[in-house]
Amino acid sequence: MSEAEAAARAAGLRETINRHAHLYYVLDRPEIDDAVYDALYRELQTLEQEYPELRTPDSPTQRVGAAPLEGFTQVRHLEPMLSLANARGEDELLAWDQRNRRLLEARELDDVPLRYVVEPKIDGLAISLTYRDGVFSVGATRGDGEVGEEVTANLRTIGSVPLRLLTSDPPPVVEVRGEVYLPLAAFARLNEQRVADGLPAFVNPRNSAAGSIRQLDPRLAAARPLDVWCYAVGYSEGLDLPDHHSALEWLRAAGFRVNPQIVTVDGIEQAAAACRAWEERRGDLDYDIDGAVVKVDSFVLQRALGSVAHDPRWAIAFKFAPTTVTTRLHSIEVNVGRTGVLTPFAVLEPAFVGGVTVERATLHNEDDIRRKDIRPGDDVILQRAGDVIPQVVGPVTTGETNDADGQLVGREERHVALPEWTMPRVCPACGSETVRETGEVAVRCPNRSCPAQLVESIKHFVSKGAMDIEGIGEETVVLLHEQGLIGNVADLYGLEREHFVRLEAGKVVALPGFGGKMRKGEDGALELVEAKRADKVLAAIEASRERPFANVLFALGVRHVGSVTAQALVEQYPSMDLLLAAGAADLAEVPGVGPVVAEAVEQFLGDEHNRETIEKLRAAGVRLVEETPARREGSLTGSTLVLTGKLPTLTRGQAQVLIEAAGGKVTSSVSRATDYVVAGEDAGSKLDKANALGVTVIDEAGLRSLVAGPEGQEGQLRLT
Ligand code: IVH
């Protein structure tokens, strides 16, 4: 190949590869396989190795691998990069439109239609891309709006940044403005990797995008899957565009990534509706947005409206309710849970986030606080998205803040001057020395009579899904405990009306929140006739004696035993006496119960205090035996079935209903006593065991015909 031929081939390859990069990165519509793309790319690489002078700045091989910089160079933007004034809510948006109209009227421009373009306000990092004669020449951060930092090599690594404009007659100069961001999925993956590598996680996608663009080593920037949305043309020569939406069209045609959901609308009402639409789809997007931007479309009108300071009058940011805010962490306090675990939580300067005011947020555990390096007194990022519980993401260490004396200081300075937080050595509720077992993150209070633990365990006992005792909330539990009326869960069953309300020296005496009415009886003696709330509570306690044994077991609050595990245990050990007789080794055999849970159960049941409580519950008539439900007669009467794997149409619950309706019984483990194993997709060890024991294995269709019985009747039961 002659040199001229090589040059022609390289130019052809550059164009082809850049066109396919555009299809892939910008339009998300690749036309060739990755392998074909790679082959073209390698061919160009080889040519450039042989003829280094063919290595042009718009060559796709130049996207990666540039050498690290010593520092960033400053670049002056050809046209300043402006910022945006905010509209907080629709009223301010309408007021902005009113002002636009007034100003335009004064300039006798009220006959030009006032149209608006509504765009997402991307929560990333503003950048400017300068193209000279169609070739990407300089990329810069916003900086102070006049002068930014040159980050060309890093921006080149972003696949959707065109290295050469896709137009046949490029303008001599054009500045393109946009926002670099890290897609949320990429952010999650990046953080997972960082944590796995023992590096601190990034606080949010914005910070990590900013950090990536300001990397001195472009190879590191290349490893971060950044992307860009372009939203404006800055300075240009040789471009004659009438309005903003034409500018966006031009950007699209030139190969830039422009958001496809940007709309041009006819007045402020429609603009407001478009802003609301952006707010609604916010949670579905693969990038963070913190508002919508409304821009006057016509450039004539934009020029007429002009700017105040750094904010153009012709554009405004419609801010959404924030899902993250910065607020002050006043202190870290500790809660003691029912199993004695100390859980730290943040006491915050109340902050409005995600639609609610938050002043407390859990901090999980000591290690989490240390990993995030959160210190009392820090300014922290608080996050609350959707219905998720509020999270303290981490401290803010850049920018300025006020210290305790109201002086402005750097946030980093302030942060490092604050003492690190440590878990209290003693329980805040009872003063016992706390313990942290090796290999565990949890720190606990070992004192079983710790008042905080008692209150929490009683709250758990009465809660829904456990004993479900209505009318006893946290306040009542605390009250009864303070009055010395309950020291453990069994004491609930010893409560009587007099404990809440009674007559004393001719007066009604009641616990706070409880009351009653008295009257004179026929014999002239006073009697209590009404004590509504107390009676309701007592009736609820009475009714709880009927709860199934699995609920009782869950209500006892054994560590690691949730309602599902309790159910699994009860299936194999249908009474307290059977459970008490079982050892950890037996319990660990129960499906869904591993050695850790088994150990916890054995320990709990082996404890003298717990035994006492259990005996008191037994004496109070609480159910410690599983009630075998009256079995229906049907085609499966007397048969025991085990479900395993995923059935094609039935959920596990539906299958169980079908079986039980036909008189059959569902158990969780396979033994010789099992009649059938119903196996679906991904059936595991139960299927193996069934085969080993020679138990009949059927599929969903088999189950359906068994249930239908010889008469082929499915009865009244319909599941679809
Ligand atoms: S236009 C004319 N459009 O918001 C004003 N900015 O607060 C120039 N931003 O620095 C900006 N999405 O980083 C514009 N669709 C969008 C935007 C957007 C995000 C950022 C940009 C700018 C900041 C202004």
XYZ file of N, CA and C in Angstrom, residues 331-337 339-346 362-371 374-376 419-429 431-437 440-446:
159
model
N -26.192 15.383 66.248
C -25.566 14.376 67.103
C -25.911 12.985 66.610
N -25.225 12.015 67.159
C -25.550 10.619 66.871
C -25.991 9.985 68.186
N -27.204 9.485 68.210
C -27.732 8.860 69.419
C -27.894 7.367 69.166
N -28.213 6.657 70.235
C -28.283 5.204 70.102
C -29.610 4.668 70.640
N -30.193 3.763 69.893
C -31.413 3.071 70.290
C -31.059 1.671 70.746
N -31.761 1.138 71.736
C -31.517 -0.248 72.122
C -32.720 -1.077 71.683
N -32.466 -2.066 70.866
C -33.553 -2.883 70.322
C -33.920 -4.033 71.240
N -33.453 -7.183 71.030
C -32.448 -8.209 71.280
C -31.187 -7.585 71.872
N -31.303 -6.310 72.255
C -30.184 -5.648 72.904
C -29.217 -4.968 71.955
N -29.494 -5.053 70.654
C -28.585 -4.435 69.692
C -28.686 -2.913 69.771
N -27.529 -2.264 69.830
C -27.486 -0.807 69.855
C -27.453 -0.294 68.413
N -28.463 0.479 68.037
C -28.495 1.020 66.680
C -28.343 2.532 66.721
N -27.258 3.037 66.110
C -27.081 4.488 66.103
C -28.038 5.166 65.124
N -28.479 6.367 65.482
C -29.275 7.138 64.530
C -28.868 8.600 64.563
N -29.124 9.263 63.444
C -28.709 10.653 63.290
C -29.795 11.589 63.791
N -31.756 6.487 60.499
C -30.936 5.414 61.057
C -29.530 5.472 60.454
N -28.563 5.066 61.244
C -27.187 5.027 60.739
C -26.662 3.588 60.743
N -27.578 2.643 60.899
C -27.281 1.206 60.783
C -26.346 0.660 61.852
N -25.057 0.928 61.750
C -24.127 0.390 62.742
C -22.822 1.180 62.726
N -21.986 0.813 63.680
C -20.731 1.531 63.888
C -19.834 1.501 62.633
N -19.741 0.338 62.003
C -18.862 0.200 60.840
C -19.302 1.091 59.694
N -20.637 1.176 59.517
C -21.184 1.987 58.447
C -20.825 3.464 58.664
N -20.906 3.899 59.899
C -20.581 5.288 60.227
C -19.100 5.550 59.959
N -18.287 4.574 60.321
C -16.846 4.730 60.123
C -16.508 4.733 58.628
N -17.160 3.825 57.888
C -16.893 3.717 56.452
C -17.247 5.021 55.746
N -18.751 9.711 58.953
C -19.726 10.715 59.386
C -19.401 11.102 60.825
N -19.307 12.401 61.073
C -18.985 12.850 62.432
C -20.042 13.834 62.911
N -20.424 13.750 64.176
C -21.414 14.700 64.685
C -20.905 16.125 64.466
N -14.395 15.518 66.213
C -13.977 14.199 66.699
C -14.795 13.098 66.035
N -14.145 11.960 65.796
C -14.861 10.814 65.231
C -15.827 10.273 66.275
N -16.875 9.640 65.789
C -17.862 9.108 66.717
C -17.523 7.679 67.092
N -17.725 7.338 68.350
C -17.540 5.935 68.723
C -18.788 5.460 69.449
N -19.028 4.185 69.343
C -20.179 3.564 69.982
C -20.017 3.677 71.497
N -21.094 4.012 72.213
C -20.945 4.096 73.673
C -20.518 2.746 74.265
N -19.648 2.804 75.272
C -19.163 1.574 75.912
C -20.223 0.980 76.822
N -21.148 1.861 77.266
C -22.204 1.352 78.141
C -23.563 1.594 77.501
N -24.509 0.747 77.839
C -25.857 0.843 77.292
C -26.503 2.151 77.746
N -27.021 2.942 76.815
C -27.618 4.214 77.201
C -28.901 4.046 78.035
N -29.470 2.843 78.012
C -30.707 2.648 78.768
C -30.457 2.142 80.177
N -26.965 1.249 81.395
C -25.614 1.467 81.892
C -24.732 0.237 81.909
N -25.241 -0.907 81.449
C -24.390 -2.107 81.414
C -23.306 -1.934 80.369
N -22.179 -2.590 80.580
C -21.116 -2.534 79.588
C -21.544 -3.282 78.325
N -21.338 -2.640 77.173
C -21.788 -3.268 75.934
C -20.748 -4.257 75.424
N -21.187 -5.195 74.582
C -20.253 -6.170 74.022
C -20.384 -6.220 72.508
N -19.268 -6.511 71.858
C -19.318 -6.742 70.421
C -18.647 -8.074 70.167
N -19.449 -9.042 69.719
C -18.875 -10.365 69.499
C -18.002 -10.364 68.256
N -18.981 -9.973 64.322
C -20.302 -9.354 64.206
C -20.172 -7.845 64.133
N -21.072 -7.209 63.392
C -21.029 -5.748 63.350
C -21.803 -5.166 64.519
N -22.748 -5.960 65.046
C -23.636 -5.419 66.073
C -22.954 -5.329 67.439
N -23.237 -4.224 68.131
C -22.814 -4.060 69.511
C -24.080 -4.235 70.342
N -24.007 -5.005 71.409
C -25.239 -5.204 72.169
C -25.094 -5.000 73.658
N -26.260 -4.794 74.281
C -26.327 -4.669 75.731
C -26.648 -6.052 76.263
N -25.790 -6.617 77.122
C -25.985 -8.005 77.542
C -27.012 -8.165 78.672
